[in-house]
Coordinates of C-alpha atoms and ligand atoms in Angstrom, one line a residue:
X1 CA -4.5 12.5 19.9
X2 CA -2.7 9.4 18.8
X3 CA 0.6 10.0 17.0
X4 CA 1.9 7.6 14.4
X5 CA 4.6 7.7 11.7
X6 CA 3.7 6.3 8.3
X7 CA 6.9 4.8 7.0
X8 CA 6.6 5.7 3.3
X9 CA 8.1 8.2 0.9
X10 CA 5.0 7.9 -1.4
X11 CA 3.0 11.1 -0.9
X12 CA 0.0 9.6 -2.8
X13 CA -0.2 6.9 -0.2
X14 CA 0.0 9.5 2.6
X15 CA -2.7 11.6 1.1
X16 CA -5.0 8.5 0.6
X17 CA -4.5 7.5 4.2
X18 CA -4.9 11.0 5.6
X19 CA -8.2 11.3 3.8
X20 CA -9.4 8.2 5.7
X21 CA -8.2 9.1 9.2
X22 CA -10.4 10.9 11.8
X23 CA -9.1 13.8 13.8
X24 CA -8.2 11.5 16.7
X25 CA -5.1 10.3 14.8
X26 CA -2.1 12.4 13.7
X27 CA -0.3 10.6 10.9
X28 CA 3.2 11.9 10.0
X29 CA 4.9 11.0 6.8
X30 CA 8.6 10.4 6.8
X31 CA 9.0 13.9 5.2
X32 CA 7.0 15.5 8.1
X33 CA 9.1 13.5 10.6
X34 CA 12.2 14.9 9.0
X35 CA 13.5 11.5 7.9
X36 CA 15.1 11.3 4.4
X37 CA 16.0 7.7 3.6
X38 CA 15.3 5.2 0.8
X39 CA 13.6 2.4 2.7
X40 CA 14.7 -1.1 1.7
X41 CA 12.2 -3.6 0.2
X42 CA 14.5 -6.6 -0.2
X43 CA 12.2 -9.6 0.5
X44 CA 10.1 -12.0 -1.4
X45 CA 6.8 -11.3 0.5
X46 CA 4.8 -8.2 1.1
X47 CA 4.7 -9.0 4.8
X48 CA 8.5 -9.2 5.2
X49 CA 8.9 -6.0 3.3
X50 CA 6.3 -4.2 5.4
X51 CA 8.1 -5.3 8.6
X52 CA 11.5 -4.3 7.2
X53 CA 10.2 -0.8 6.4
X54 CA 8.5 -0.4 9.8
X55 CA 11.4 -1.7 11.8
X56 CA 13.9 0.6 9.9
X57 CA 11.9 3.6 10.9
X58 CA 11.2 2.4 14.5
X59 CA 14.9 2.0 15.1
X60 CA 15.5 5.6 13.9
X61 CA 12.7 7.2 15.8
X62 CA 11.7 4.8 18.6
X63 CA 8.1 6.0 17.9
X64 CA 5.1 3.9 17.1
X65 CA 4.9 3.5 13.3
X66 CA 3.4 1.6 10.5
X67 CA 4.3 0.8 7.0
X68 CA 2.6 -0.9 4.1
X69 CA 3.7 -2.9 1.1
X70 CA 1.3 -3.4 -1.9
X71 CA 1.5 -5.7 -4.9
X72 CA -0.6 -6.2 -8.0
X73 CA -1.2 -9.9 -8.4
X74 CA -2.3 -11.0 -11.9
X75 CA -3.9 -14.4 -12.2
X76 CA -2.7 -15.2 -15.8
X77 CA 0.9 -14.1 -14.8
X78 CA 1.0 -16.5 -11.9
X79 CA 0.7 -13.7 -9.4
X80 CA 3.2 -11.4 -11.0
X81 CA 4.3 -8.6 -10.6
X82 CA 3.3 -9.2 -7.0
X83 CA 6.0 -8.2 -4.5
X84 CA 8.1 -6.9 -7.4
X85 CA 5.3 -4.5 -8.6
X86 CA 7.4 -1.3 -8.1
X87 CA 10.3 -2.6 -10.1
X88 CA 8.5 -4.9 -12.6
X89 CA 10.1 -3.2 -15.6
X90 CA 13.4 -2.4 -13.9
X91 CA 15.1 -0.5 -11.1
X92 CA 13.8 2.8 -12.4
X93 CA 10.4 2.2 -10.7
X94 CA 8.8 3.8 -13.8
X95 CA 5.0 3.6 -13.6
X96 CA 4.5 3.8 -17.4
X97 CA 7.2 1.1 -18.1
X98 CA 5.6 -1.2 -15.5
X99 CA 2.1 -0.7 -17.1
X100 CA 3.5 -1.3 -20.6
X101 CA 5.1 -4.6 -19.4
X102 CA 1.8 -5.8 -17.9
X103 CA -0.2 -5.0 -21.0
X104 CA 2.4 -6.7 -23.2
X105 CA 2.5 -9.8 -21.0
X106 CA -1.3 -10.0 -21.0
X107 CA -1.7 -9.4 -24.7
X108 CA -3.9 -12.2 -26.2
X109 CA -4.8 -13.6 -22.8
X110 CA -8.5 -14.0 -22.0
X111 CA -8.2 -14.1 -18.2
X112 CA -7.4 -10.6 -17.0
X113 CA -8.4 -11.2 -13.4
X114 CA -6.1 -9.5 -10.8
X115 CA -6.1 -8.1 -7.3
X116 CA -4.2 -5.5 -5.3
X117 CA -3.0 -6.8 -1.9
X118 CA -1.8 -4.5 0.8
X119 CA -0.1 -5.7 4.0
X120 CA 0.3 -3.2 6.8
X121 CA 2.8 -3.7 9.6
X122 CA 2.2 -1.8 12.8
X123 CA 4.9 -1.6 15.4
X124 CA 4.2 -0.1 18.8
X125 CA 5.5 0.0 22.3
X126 CA 2.9 -1.5 24.7
X127 CA 2.1 -0.4 28.2
X128 CA 5.1 -2.4 29.4
X129 CA 7.4 -0.8 26.8
X130 CA 7.6 -4.0 24.9
X131 CA 7.6 -3.8 21.1
X132 CA 4.5 -5.4 19.5
X133 CA 4.0 -6.2 15.9
X134 CA 0.6 -6.5 14.1
X135 CA -0.3 -7.1 10.5
X136 CA -3.5 -6.1 8.6
X137 CA -4.3 -7.2 5.1
X138 CA -6.6 -5.6 2.5
X139 CA -7.5 -7.0 -0.9
X140 CA -9.2 -5.4 -3.9
X141 CA -10.3 -7.8 -6.6
X142 CA -10.7 -6.6 -10.2
X143 CA -9.4 -6.9 -13.7
X144 CA -6.7 -5.4 -15.9
X145 CA -8.0 -3.2 -18.7
X146 CA -6.8 -3.7 -22.3
X147 CA -5.5 -0.1 -22.4
X148 CA -4.8 2.8 -20.1
X149 CA -7.9 4.8 -18.9
X150 CA -7.7 8.0 -16.8
X151 CA -5.1 10.3 -15.4
X152 CA -5.6 10.3 -11.7
X153 CA -3.9 8.2 -9.0
X154 CA -0.6 6.6 -9.4
X155 CA 1.2 3.3 -10.3
X156 CA -1.1 0.8 -12.0
X157 CA -4.3 2.8 -11.4
X158 CA -4.9 3.5 -15.2
X159 CA -5.2 -0.2 -16.0
X160 CA -7.0 -1.6 -12.9
X161 CA -10.8 -1.8 -12.8
X162 CA -12.1 -2.9 -9.5
X163 CA -15.0 -5.4 -9.3
X164 CA -18.3 -3.5 -9.1
X165 CA -17.0 -0.5 -11.1
X166 CA -16.9 0.1 -14.8
X167 CA -14.0 2.5 -14.8
X168 CA -10.3 2.3 -13.7
X169 CA -8.9 3.6 -10.4
X170 CA -7.3 6.4 -12.5
X171 CA -10.8 7.7 -13.5
X172 CA -11.9 8.0 -9.9
X173 CA -11.5 10.7 -7.3
X174 CA -9.5 9.6 -4.3
X175 CA -12.7 9.3 -2.3
X176 CA -14.3 7.0 -4.8
X177 CA -11.1 4.9 -5.1
X178 CA -11.1 4.6 -1.3
X179 CA -14.5 2.9 -1.4
X180 CA -13.0 0.0 -3.2
X181 CA -9.3 0.1 -2.3
X182 CA -7.1 -2.6 -0.8
X183 CA -5.2 0.1 1.2
X184 CA -8.5 1.5 2.6
X185 CA -9.5 -2.0 3.7
X186 CA -6.2 -2.6 5.5
X187 CA -6.1 0.9 7.0
X188 CA -9.7 0.6 8.3
X189 CA -8.6 -2.5 10.2
X190 CA -5.5 -0.7 11.5
X191 CA -7.5 2.2 12.9
X192 CA -10.2 0.0 14.4
X193 CA -7.4 -1.9 16.2
X194 CA -5.8 1.3 17.4
X195 CA -9.1 2.7 18.6
X196 CA -9.5 -0.4 20.8
X197 CA -6.0 0.0 22.1
X198 CA -6.4 3.6 23.2
Ligands
LIG201 P1 5.0 -0.3 -2.9 O1 4.0 -0.8 -1.9 O2 5.3 1.2 -2.8 O3 6.2 -1.1 -3.0 O4 4.2 -0.4 -4.3 C1 4.4 -1.4 -5.2 C2 4.0 -1.0 -6.6 O5 2.6 -1.1 -6.7 C3 4.3 0.5 -7.0 O6 4.7 0.4 -8.4 C4 3.1 1.2 -6.9 O7 2.9 2.2 -7.8 C5 2.0 0.1 -7.1 N1 0.9 0.4 -6.3 C6 0.8 0.4 -4.9 N2 -0.5 0.8 -4.6 C7 -1.1 1.1 -5.7 C8 -2.4 1.6 -6.0 O8 -3.3 1.9 -5.1 N3 -2.7 1.8 -7.2 C9 -1.9 1.5 -8.3 N4 -0.7 1.1 -8.1 C10 -0.3 0.9 -6.8

């Protein structure tokens, strides 16, 4: 079995990814790996933040690991909140405050087109014990609802309606969300890559 640490403190993300992984992979969250740190996200791009999170954990554990950074990119807001999605309404990382700010900034705007973009960074030691880095990107296109719908999920889920659906992510089971999700698309590529490596 292939062991990998997922460098996140977000249990929702761990659950989503675990539900996608076959039994040939053992994914450990930071909590399961016994690591208790607030991972930095100081950069202006999802890719740099994903690398920063992965390298932070790799330096601590010296074990193969991956991380991901996700942003909600809204067309009419010039791609905001983007890489700042977690802290859009302030350092409190408050889901409700972030949603309120998006809805306020979009009020009166016709174009509600948006996308979630996930960047995964994988770090692993190759057969020659050389550290390798690889990135995987997943995009889910959709639109921002005019009001919150549903209670499931996390973050911006209650206001995001993926293309091809007529309900928000927060009205879907995890399995249904995974059929559309940005994270699922990036993770699928990650596991395909790992299967070819092993
Ligand atoms: P981060 O990748 O943990 O930095 O997430 C950035 C922000 O996007 C956080 O506020 C998350 O709640 C939000 N976010 C990330 N993934 C999703 C998702 O699948 N649905 C809704 N919000 C998300």
